[in-house]
Tab-separated table of N, CA, C and O in Angstrom:
chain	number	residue	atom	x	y	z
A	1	UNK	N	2.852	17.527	1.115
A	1	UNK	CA	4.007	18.331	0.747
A	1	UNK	C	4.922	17.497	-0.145
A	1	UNK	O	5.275	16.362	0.177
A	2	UNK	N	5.254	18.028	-1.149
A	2	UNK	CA	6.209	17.120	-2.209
A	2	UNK	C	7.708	17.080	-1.074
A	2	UNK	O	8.004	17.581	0.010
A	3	UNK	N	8.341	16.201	-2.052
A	3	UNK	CA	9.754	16.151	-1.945
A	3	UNK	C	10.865	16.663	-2.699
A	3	UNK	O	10.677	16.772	-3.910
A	4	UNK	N	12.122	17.044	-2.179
A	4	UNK	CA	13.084	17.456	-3.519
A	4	UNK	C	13.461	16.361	-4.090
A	4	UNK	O	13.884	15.445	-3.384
A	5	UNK	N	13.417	16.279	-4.934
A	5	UNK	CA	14.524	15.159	-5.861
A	5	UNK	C	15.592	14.443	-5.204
A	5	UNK	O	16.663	15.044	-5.279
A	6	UNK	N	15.634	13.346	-4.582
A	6	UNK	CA	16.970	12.599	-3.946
A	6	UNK	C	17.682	12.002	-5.045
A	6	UNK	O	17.182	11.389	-5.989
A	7	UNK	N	18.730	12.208	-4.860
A	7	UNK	CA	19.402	10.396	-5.689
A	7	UNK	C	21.028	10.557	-4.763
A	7	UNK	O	21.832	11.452	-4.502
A	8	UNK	N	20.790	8.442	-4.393
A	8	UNK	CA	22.013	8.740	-4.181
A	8	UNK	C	22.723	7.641	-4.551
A	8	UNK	O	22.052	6.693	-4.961
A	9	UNK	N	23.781	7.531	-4.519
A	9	UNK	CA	24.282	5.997	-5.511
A	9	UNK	C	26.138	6.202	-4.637
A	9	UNK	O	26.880	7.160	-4.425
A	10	UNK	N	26.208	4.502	-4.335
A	10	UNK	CA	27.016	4.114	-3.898
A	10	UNK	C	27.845	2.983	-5.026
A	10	UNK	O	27.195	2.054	-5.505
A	11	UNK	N	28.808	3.106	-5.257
A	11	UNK	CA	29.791	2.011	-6.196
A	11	UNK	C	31.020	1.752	-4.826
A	11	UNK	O	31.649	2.426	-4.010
A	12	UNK	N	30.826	0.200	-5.268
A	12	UNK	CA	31.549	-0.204	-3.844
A	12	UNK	C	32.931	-1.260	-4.947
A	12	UNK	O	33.651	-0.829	-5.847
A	13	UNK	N	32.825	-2.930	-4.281
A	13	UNK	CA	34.366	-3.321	-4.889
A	13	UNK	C	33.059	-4.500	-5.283
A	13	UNK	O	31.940	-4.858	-4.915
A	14	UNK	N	34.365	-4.842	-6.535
A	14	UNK	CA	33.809	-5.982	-7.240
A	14	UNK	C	32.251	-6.093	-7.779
A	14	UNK	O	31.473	-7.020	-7.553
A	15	UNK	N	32.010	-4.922	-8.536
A	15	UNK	CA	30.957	-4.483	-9.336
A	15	UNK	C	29.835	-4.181	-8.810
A	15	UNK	O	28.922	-3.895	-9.583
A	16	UNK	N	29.577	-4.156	-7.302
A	16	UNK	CA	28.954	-3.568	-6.591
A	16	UNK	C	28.628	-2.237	-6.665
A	16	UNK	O	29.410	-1.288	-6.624
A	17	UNK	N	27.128	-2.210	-6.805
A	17	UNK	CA	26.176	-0.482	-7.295
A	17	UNK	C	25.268	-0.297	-6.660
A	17	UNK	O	24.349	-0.921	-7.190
A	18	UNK	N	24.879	0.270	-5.683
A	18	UNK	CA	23.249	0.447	-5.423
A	18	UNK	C	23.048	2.233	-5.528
A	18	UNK	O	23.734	3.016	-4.870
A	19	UNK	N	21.847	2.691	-6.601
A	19	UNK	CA	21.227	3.879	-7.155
A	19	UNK	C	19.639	3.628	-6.364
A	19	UNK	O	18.790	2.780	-6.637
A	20	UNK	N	19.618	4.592	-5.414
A	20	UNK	CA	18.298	5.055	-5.143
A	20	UNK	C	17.547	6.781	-5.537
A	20	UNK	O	17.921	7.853	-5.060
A	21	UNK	N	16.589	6.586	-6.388
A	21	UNK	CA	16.294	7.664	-6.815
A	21	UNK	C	14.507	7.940	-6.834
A	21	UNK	O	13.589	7.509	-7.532
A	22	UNK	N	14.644	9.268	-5.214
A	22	UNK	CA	13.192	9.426	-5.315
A	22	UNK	C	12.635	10.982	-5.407
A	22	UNK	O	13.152	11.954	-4.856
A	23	UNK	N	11.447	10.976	-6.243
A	23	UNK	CA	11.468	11.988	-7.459
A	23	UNK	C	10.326	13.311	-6.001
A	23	UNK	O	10.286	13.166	-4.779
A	24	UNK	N	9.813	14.116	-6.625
A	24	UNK	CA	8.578	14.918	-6.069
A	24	UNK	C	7.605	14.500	-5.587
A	24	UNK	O	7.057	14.786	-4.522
A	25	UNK	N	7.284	13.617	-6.564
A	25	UNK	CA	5.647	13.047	-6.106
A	25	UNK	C	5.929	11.896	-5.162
A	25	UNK	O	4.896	11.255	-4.968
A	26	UNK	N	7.118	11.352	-4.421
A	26	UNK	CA	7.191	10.039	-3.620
A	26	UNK	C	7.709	8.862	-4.372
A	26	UNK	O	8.271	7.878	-3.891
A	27	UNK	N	7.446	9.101	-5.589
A	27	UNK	CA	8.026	7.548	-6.450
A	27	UNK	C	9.516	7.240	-6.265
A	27	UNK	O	10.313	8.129	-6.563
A	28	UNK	N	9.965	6.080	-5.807
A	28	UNK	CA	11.250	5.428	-5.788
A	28	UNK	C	11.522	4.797	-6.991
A	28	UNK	O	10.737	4.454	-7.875
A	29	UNK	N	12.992	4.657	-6.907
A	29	UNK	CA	13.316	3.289	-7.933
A	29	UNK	C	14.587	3.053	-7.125
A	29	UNK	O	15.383	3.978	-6.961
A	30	UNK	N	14.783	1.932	-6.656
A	30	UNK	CA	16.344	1.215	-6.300
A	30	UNK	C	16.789	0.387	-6.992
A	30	UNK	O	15.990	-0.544	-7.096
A	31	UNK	N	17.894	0.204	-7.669
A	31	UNK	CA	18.578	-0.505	-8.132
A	31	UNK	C	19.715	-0.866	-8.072
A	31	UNK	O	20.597	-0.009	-8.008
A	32	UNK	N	19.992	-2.049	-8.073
A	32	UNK	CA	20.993	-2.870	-6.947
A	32	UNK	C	21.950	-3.138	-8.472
A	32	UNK	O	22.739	-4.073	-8.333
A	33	UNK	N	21.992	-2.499	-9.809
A	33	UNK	CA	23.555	-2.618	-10.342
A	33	UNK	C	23.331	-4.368	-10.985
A	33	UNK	O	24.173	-4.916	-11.697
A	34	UNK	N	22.457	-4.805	-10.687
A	34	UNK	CA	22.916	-6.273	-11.154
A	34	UNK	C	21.883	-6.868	-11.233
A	34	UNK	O	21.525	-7.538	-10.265
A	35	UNK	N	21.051	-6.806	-12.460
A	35	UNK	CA	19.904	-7.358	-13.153
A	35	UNK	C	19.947	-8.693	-12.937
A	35	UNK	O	18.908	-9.314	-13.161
A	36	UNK	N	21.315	-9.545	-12.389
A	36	UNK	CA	20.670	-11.235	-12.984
A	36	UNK	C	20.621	-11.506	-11.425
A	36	UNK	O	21.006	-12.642	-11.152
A	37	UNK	N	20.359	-10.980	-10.677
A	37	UNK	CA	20.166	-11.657	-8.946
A	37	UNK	C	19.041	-10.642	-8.473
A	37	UNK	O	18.150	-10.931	-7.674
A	38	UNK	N	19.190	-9.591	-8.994
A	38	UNK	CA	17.928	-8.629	-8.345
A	38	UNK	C	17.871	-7.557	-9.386
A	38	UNK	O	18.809	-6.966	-9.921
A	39	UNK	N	16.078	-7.373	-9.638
A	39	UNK	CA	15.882	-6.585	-10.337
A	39	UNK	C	15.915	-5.164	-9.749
A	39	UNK	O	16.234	-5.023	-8.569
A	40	UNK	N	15.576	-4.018	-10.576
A	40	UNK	CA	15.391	-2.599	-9.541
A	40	UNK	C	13.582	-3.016	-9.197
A	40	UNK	O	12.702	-3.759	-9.632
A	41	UNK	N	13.815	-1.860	-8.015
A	41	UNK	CA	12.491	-2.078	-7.295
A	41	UNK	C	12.114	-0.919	-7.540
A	41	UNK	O	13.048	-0.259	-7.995
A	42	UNK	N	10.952	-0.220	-7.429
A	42	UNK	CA	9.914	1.239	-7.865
A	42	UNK	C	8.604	1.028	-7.022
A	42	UNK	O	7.987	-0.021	-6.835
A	43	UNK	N	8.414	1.931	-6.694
A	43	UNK	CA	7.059	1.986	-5.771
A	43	UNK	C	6.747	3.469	-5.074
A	43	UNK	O	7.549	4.328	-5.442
A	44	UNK	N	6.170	3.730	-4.542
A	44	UNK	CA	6.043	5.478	-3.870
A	44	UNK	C	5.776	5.835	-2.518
A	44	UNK	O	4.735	5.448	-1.989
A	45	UNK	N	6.544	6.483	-1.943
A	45	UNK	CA	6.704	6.738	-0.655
A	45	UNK	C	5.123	6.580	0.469
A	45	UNK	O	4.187	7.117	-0.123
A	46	UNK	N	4.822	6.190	1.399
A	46	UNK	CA	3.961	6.242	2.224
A	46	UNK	C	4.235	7.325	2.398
A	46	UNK	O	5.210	8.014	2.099
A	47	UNK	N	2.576	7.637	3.339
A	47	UNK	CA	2.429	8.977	4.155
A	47	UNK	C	3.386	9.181	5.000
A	47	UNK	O	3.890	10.303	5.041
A	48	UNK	N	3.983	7.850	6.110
A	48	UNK	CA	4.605	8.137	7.142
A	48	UNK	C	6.459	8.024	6.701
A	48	UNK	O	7.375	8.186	7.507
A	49	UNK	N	6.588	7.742	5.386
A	49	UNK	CA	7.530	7.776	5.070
A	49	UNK	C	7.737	8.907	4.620
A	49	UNK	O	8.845	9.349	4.925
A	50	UNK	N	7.074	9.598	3.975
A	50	UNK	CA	7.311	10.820	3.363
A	50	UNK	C	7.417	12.240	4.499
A	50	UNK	O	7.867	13.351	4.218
A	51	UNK	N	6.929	11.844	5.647
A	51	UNK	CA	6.950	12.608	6.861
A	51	UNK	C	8.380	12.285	7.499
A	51	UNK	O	8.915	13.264	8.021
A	52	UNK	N	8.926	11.367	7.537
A	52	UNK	CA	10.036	10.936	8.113
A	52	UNK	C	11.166	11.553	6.717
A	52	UNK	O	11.847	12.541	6.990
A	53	UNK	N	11.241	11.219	5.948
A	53	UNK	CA	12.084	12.091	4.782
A	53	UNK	C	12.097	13.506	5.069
A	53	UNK	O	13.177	14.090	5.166
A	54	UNK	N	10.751	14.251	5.248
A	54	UNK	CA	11.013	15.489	5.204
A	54	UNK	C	11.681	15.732	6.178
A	54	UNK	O	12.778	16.238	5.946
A	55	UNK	N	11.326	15.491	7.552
A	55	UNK	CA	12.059	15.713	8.640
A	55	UNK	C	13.990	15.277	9.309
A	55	UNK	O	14.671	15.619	10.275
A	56	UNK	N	14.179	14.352	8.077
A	56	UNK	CA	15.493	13.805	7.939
A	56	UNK	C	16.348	15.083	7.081
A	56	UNK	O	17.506	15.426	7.324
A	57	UNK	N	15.388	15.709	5.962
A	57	UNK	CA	16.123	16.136	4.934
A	57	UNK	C	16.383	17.665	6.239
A	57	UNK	O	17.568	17.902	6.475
A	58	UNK	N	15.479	18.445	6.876
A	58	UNK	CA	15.151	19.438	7.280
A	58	UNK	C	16.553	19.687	8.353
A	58	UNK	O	16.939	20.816	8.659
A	59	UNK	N	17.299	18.234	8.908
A	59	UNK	CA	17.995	17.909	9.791
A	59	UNK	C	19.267	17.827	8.861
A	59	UNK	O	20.323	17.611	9.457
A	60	UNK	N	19.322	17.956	7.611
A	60	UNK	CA	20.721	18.048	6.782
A	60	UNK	C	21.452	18.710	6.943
A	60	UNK	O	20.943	19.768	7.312
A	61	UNK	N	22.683	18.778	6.882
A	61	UNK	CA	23.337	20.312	7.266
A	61	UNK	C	23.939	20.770	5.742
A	61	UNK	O	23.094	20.592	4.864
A	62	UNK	N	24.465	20.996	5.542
A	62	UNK	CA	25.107	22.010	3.803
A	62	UNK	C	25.844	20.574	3.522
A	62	UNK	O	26.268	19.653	4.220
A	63	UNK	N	25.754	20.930	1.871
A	63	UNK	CA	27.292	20.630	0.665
A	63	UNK	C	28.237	19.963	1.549
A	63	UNK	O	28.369	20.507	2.646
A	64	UNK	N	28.880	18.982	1.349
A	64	UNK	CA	30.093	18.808	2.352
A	64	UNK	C	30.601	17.281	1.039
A	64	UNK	O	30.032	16.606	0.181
A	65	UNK	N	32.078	17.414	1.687
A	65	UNK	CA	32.543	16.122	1.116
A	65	UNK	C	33.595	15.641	2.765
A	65	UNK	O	34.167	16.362	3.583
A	66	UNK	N	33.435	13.954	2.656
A	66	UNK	CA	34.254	13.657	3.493
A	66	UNK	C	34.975	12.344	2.743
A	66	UNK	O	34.651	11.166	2.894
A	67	UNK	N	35.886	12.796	2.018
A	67	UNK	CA	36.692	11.679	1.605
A	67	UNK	C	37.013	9.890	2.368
A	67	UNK	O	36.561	9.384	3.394
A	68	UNK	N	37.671	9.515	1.647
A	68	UNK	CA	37.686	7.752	2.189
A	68	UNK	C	39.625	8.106	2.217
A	68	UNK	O	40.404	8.590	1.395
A	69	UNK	N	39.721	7.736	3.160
A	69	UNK	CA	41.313	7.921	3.697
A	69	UNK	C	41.945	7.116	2.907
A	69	UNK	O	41.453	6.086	2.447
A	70	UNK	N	43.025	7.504	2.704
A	70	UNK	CA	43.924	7.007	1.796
A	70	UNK	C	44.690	5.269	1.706
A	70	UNK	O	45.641	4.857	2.371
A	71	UNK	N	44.147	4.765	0.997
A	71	UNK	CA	44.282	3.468	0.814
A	71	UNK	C	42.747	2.838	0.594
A	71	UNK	O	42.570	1.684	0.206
A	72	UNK	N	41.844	3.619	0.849
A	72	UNK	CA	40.444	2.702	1.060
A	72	UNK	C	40.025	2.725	-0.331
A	72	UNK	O	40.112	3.812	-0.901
A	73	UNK	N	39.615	1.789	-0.942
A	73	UNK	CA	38.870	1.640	-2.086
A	73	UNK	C	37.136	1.112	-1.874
A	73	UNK	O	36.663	0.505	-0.914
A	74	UNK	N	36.568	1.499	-2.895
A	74	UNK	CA	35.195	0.886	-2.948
A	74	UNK	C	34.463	2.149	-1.636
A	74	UNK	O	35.002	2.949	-0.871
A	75	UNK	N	32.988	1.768	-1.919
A	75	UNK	CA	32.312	2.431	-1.042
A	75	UNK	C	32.376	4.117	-1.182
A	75	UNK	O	32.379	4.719	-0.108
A	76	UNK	N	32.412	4.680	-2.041
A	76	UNK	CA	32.112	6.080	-2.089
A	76	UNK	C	31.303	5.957	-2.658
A	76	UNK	O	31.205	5.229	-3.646
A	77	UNK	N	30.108	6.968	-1.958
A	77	UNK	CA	29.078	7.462	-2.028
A	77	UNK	C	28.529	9.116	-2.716
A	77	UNK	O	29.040	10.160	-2.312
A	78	UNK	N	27.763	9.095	-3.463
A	78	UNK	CA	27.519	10.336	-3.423
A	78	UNK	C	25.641	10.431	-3.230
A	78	UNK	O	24.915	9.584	-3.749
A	79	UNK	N	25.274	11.222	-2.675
A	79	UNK	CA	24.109	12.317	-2.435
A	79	UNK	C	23.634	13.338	-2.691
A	79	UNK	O	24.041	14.407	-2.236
A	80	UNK	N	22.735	13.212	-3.425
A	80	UNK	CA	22.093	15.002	-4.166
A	80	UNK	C	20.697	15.068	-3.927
A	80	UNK	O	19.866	14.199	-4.193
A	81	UNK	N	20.463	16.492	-3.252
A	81	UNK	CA	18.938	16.624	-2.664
A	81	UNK	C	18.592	17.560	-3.518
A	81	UNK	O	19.453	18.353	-3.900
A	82	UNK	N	17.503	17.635	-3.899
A	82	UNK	CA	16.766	19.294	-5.019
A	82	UNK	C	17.870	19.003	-6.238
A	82	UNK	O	18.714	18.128	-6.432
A	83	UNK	N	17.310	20.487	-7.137
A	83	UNK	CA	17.706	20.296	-8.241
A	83	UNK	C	17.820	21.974	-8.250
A	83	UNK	O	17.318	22.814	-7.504
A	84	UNK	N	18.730	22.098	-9.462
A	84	UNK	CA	18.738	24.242	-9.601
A	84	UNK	C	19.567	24.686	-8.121
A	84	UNK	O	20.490	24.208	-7.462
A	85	UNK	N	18.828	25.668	-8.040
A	85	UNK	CA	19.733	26.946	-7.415
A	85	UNK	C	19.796	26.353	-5.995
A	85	UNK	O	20.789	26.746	-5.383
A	86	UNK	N	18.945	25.454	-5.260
A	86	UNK	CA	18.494	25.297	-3.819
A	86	UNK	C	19.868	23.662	-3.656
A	86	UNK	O	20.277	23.156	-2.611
A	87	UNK	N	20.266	23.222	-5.283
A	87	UNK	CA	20.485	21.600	-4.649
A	87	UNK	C	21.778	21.636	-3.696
A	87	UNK	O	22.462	22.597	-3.344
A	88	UNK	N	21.871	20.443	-3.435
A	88	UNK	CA	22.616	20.154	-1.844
A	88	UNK	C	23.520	18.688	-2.325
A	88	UNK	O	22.953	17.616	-2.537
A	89	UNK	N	24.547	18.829	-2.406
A	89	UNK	CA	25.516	17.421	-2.929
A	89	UNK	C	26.170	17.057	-1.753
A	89	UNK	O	26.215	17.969	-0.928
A	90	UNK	N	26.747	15.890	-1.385
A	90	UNK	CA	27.226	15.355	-0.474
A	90	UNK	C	27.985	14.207	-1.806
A	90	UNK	O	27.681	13.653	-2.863
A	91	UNK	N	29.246	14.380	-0.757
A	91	UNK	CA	30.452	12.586	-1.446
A	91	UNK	C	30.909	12.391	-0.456
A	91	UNK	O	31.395	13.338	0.161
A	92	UNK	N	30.933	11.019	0.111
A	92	UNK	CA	31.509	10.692	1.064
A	92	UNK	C	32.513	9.346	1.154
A	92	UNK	O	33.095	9.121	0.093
A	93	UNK	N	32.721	8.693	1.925
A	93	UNK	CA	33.042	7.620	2.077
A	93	UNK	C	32.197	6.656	2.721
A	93	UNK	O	32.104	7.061	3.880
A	94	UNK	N	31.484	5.527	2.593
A	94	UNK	CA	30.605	5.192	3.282
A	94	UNK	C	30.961	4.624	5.381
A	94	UNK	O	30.249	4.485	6.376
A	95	UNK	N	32.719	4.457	4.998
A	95	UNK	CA	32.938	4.342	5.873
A	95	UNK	C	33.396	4.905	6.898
A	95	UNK	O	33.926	4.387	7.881
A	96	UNK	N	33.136	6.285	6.609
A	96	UNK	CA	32.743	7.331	7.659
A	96	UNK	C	31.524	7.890	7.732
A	96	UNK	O	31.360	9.109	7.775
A	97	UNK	N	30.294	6.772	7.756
A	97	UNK	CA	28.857	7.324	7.777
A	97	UNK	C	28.669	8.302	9.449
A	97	UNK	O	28.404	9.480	9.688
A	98	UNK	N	28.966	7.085	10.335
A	98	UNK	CA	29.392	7.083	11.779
A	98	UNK	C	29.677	9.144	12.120
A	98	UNK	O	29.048	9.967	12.785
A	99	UNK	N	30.660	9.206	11.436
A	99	UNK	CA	31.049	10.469	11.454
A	99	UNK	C	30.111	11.653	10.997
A	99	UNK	O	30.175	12.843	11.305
A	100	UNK	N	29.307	11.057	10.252
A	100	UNK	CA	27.907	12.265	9.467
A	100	UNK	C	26.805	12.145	10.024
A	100	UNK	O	25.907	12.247	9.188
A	101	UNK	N	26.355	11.940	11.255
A	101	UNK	CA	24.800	11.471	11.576
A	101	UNK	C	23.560	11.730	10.526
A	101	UNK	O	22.814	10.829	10.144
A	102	UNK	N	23.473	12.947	10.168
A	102	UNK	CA	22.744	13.741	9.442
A	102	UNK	C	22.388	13.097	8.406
A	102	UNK	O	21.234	12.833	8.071
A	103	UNK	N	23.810	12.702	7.622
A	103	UNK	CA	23.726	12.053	6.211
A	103	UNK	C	23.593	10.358	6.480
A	103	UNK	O	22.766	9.745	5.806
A	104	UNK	N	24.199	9.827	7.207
A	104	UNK	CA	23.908	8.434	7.909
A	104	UNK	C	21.925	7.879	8.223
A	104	UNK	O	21.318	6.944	7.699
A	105	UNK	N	21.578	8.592	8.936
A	105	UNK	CA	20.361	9.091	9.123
A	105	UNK	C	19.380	9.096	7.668
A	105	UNK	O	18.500	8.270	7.430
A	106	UNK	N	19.676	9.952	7.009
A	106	UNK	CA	18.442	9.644	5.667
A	106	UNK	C	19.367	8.417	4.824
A	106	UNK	O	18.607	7.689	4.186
A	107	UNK	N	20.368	8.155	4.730
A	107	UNK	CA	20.900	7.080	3.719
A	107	UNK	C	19.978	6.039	4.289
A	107	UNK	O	18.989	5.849	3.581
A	108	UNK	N	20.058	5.157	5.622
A	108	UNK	CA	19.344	4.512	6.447
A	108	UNK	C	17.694	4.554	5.577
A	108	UNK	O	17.144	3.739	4.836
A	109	UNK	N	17.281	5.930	6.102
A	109	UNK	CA	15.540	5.455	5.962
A	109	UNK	C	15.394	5.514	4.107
A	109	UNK	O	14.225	5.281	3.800
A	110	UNK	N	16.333	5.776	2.812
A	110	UNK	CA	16.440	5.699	2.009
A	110	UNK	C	16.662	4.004	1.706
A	110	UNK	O	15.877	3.648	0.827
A	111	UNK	N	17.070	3.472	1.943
A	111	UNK	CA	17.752	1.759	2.085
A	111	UNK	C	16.718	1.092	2.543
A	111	UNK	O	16.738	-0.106	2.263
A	112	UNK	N	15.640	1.540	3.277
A	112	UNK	CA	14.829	0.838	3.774
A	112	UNK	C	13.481	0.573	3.100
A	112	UNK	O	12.623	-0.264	3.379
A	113	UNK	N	13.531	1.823	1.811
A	113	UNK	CA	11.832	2.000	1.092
A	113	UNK	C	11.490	1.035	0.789
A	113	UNK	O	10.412	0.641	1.233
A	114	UNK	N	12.485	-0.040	-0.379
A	114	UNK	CA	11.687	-1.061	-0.804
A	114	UNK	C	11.360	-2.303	0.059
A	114	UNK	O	10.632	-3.190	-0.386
């Protein structure tokens, strides 16, 4: 069974980036924002990974934003599942993951591909 289109990308403080983006067919690419300490990584989902994605994504709940309380800088996140009429966006704060299980939950097994 394919996948929808993920991407999700976090900009945190002091030039801090990490973009994970994985396509239909299982292929990843992560990239950590900063070519001279780490390159991006690319490779394609396992069987048992791609079973664990679907079942993470299936456990999503809708569209939602949960802002970063006022004063917090760095660490917003955003999340986009599918593409067209079906896609699903999420922005959050990373430091209310705690508060999203759902979205906490696939960020996790997303962070872990490479």
């Amino acid at each position: 069974m394919s996948l929808p289109r993920i991407h999700y990308r976090v900009v945190g403080q002091d030039d801090y980036m990490l973009v994970i983006d994985v396509d239909a067919d299982g292929g990843f690419v992560i990239d950590y924002g900063d070519y001279t300490s780490r390159k991006p990584i690319s490779g394609k989902v396992d069987d048992e990974q791609r079973t664990r994605l679907l079942q993470l994504l299936k456990q999503l709940g809708a569209s939602r934003e949960h802002p970063a309380p006022e004063g917090a800088s760095g660490f917003i996140a955003e999340l986009t599942v599918g593409d067209g009429p079906t896609v699903r966006h999420y922005r959050f704060w990373e430091g209310a993951l705690d508060d999203e299980p759902d979205i906490k939950d696939l960020v996790r097994e997303l962070e872990v591909l490479g």
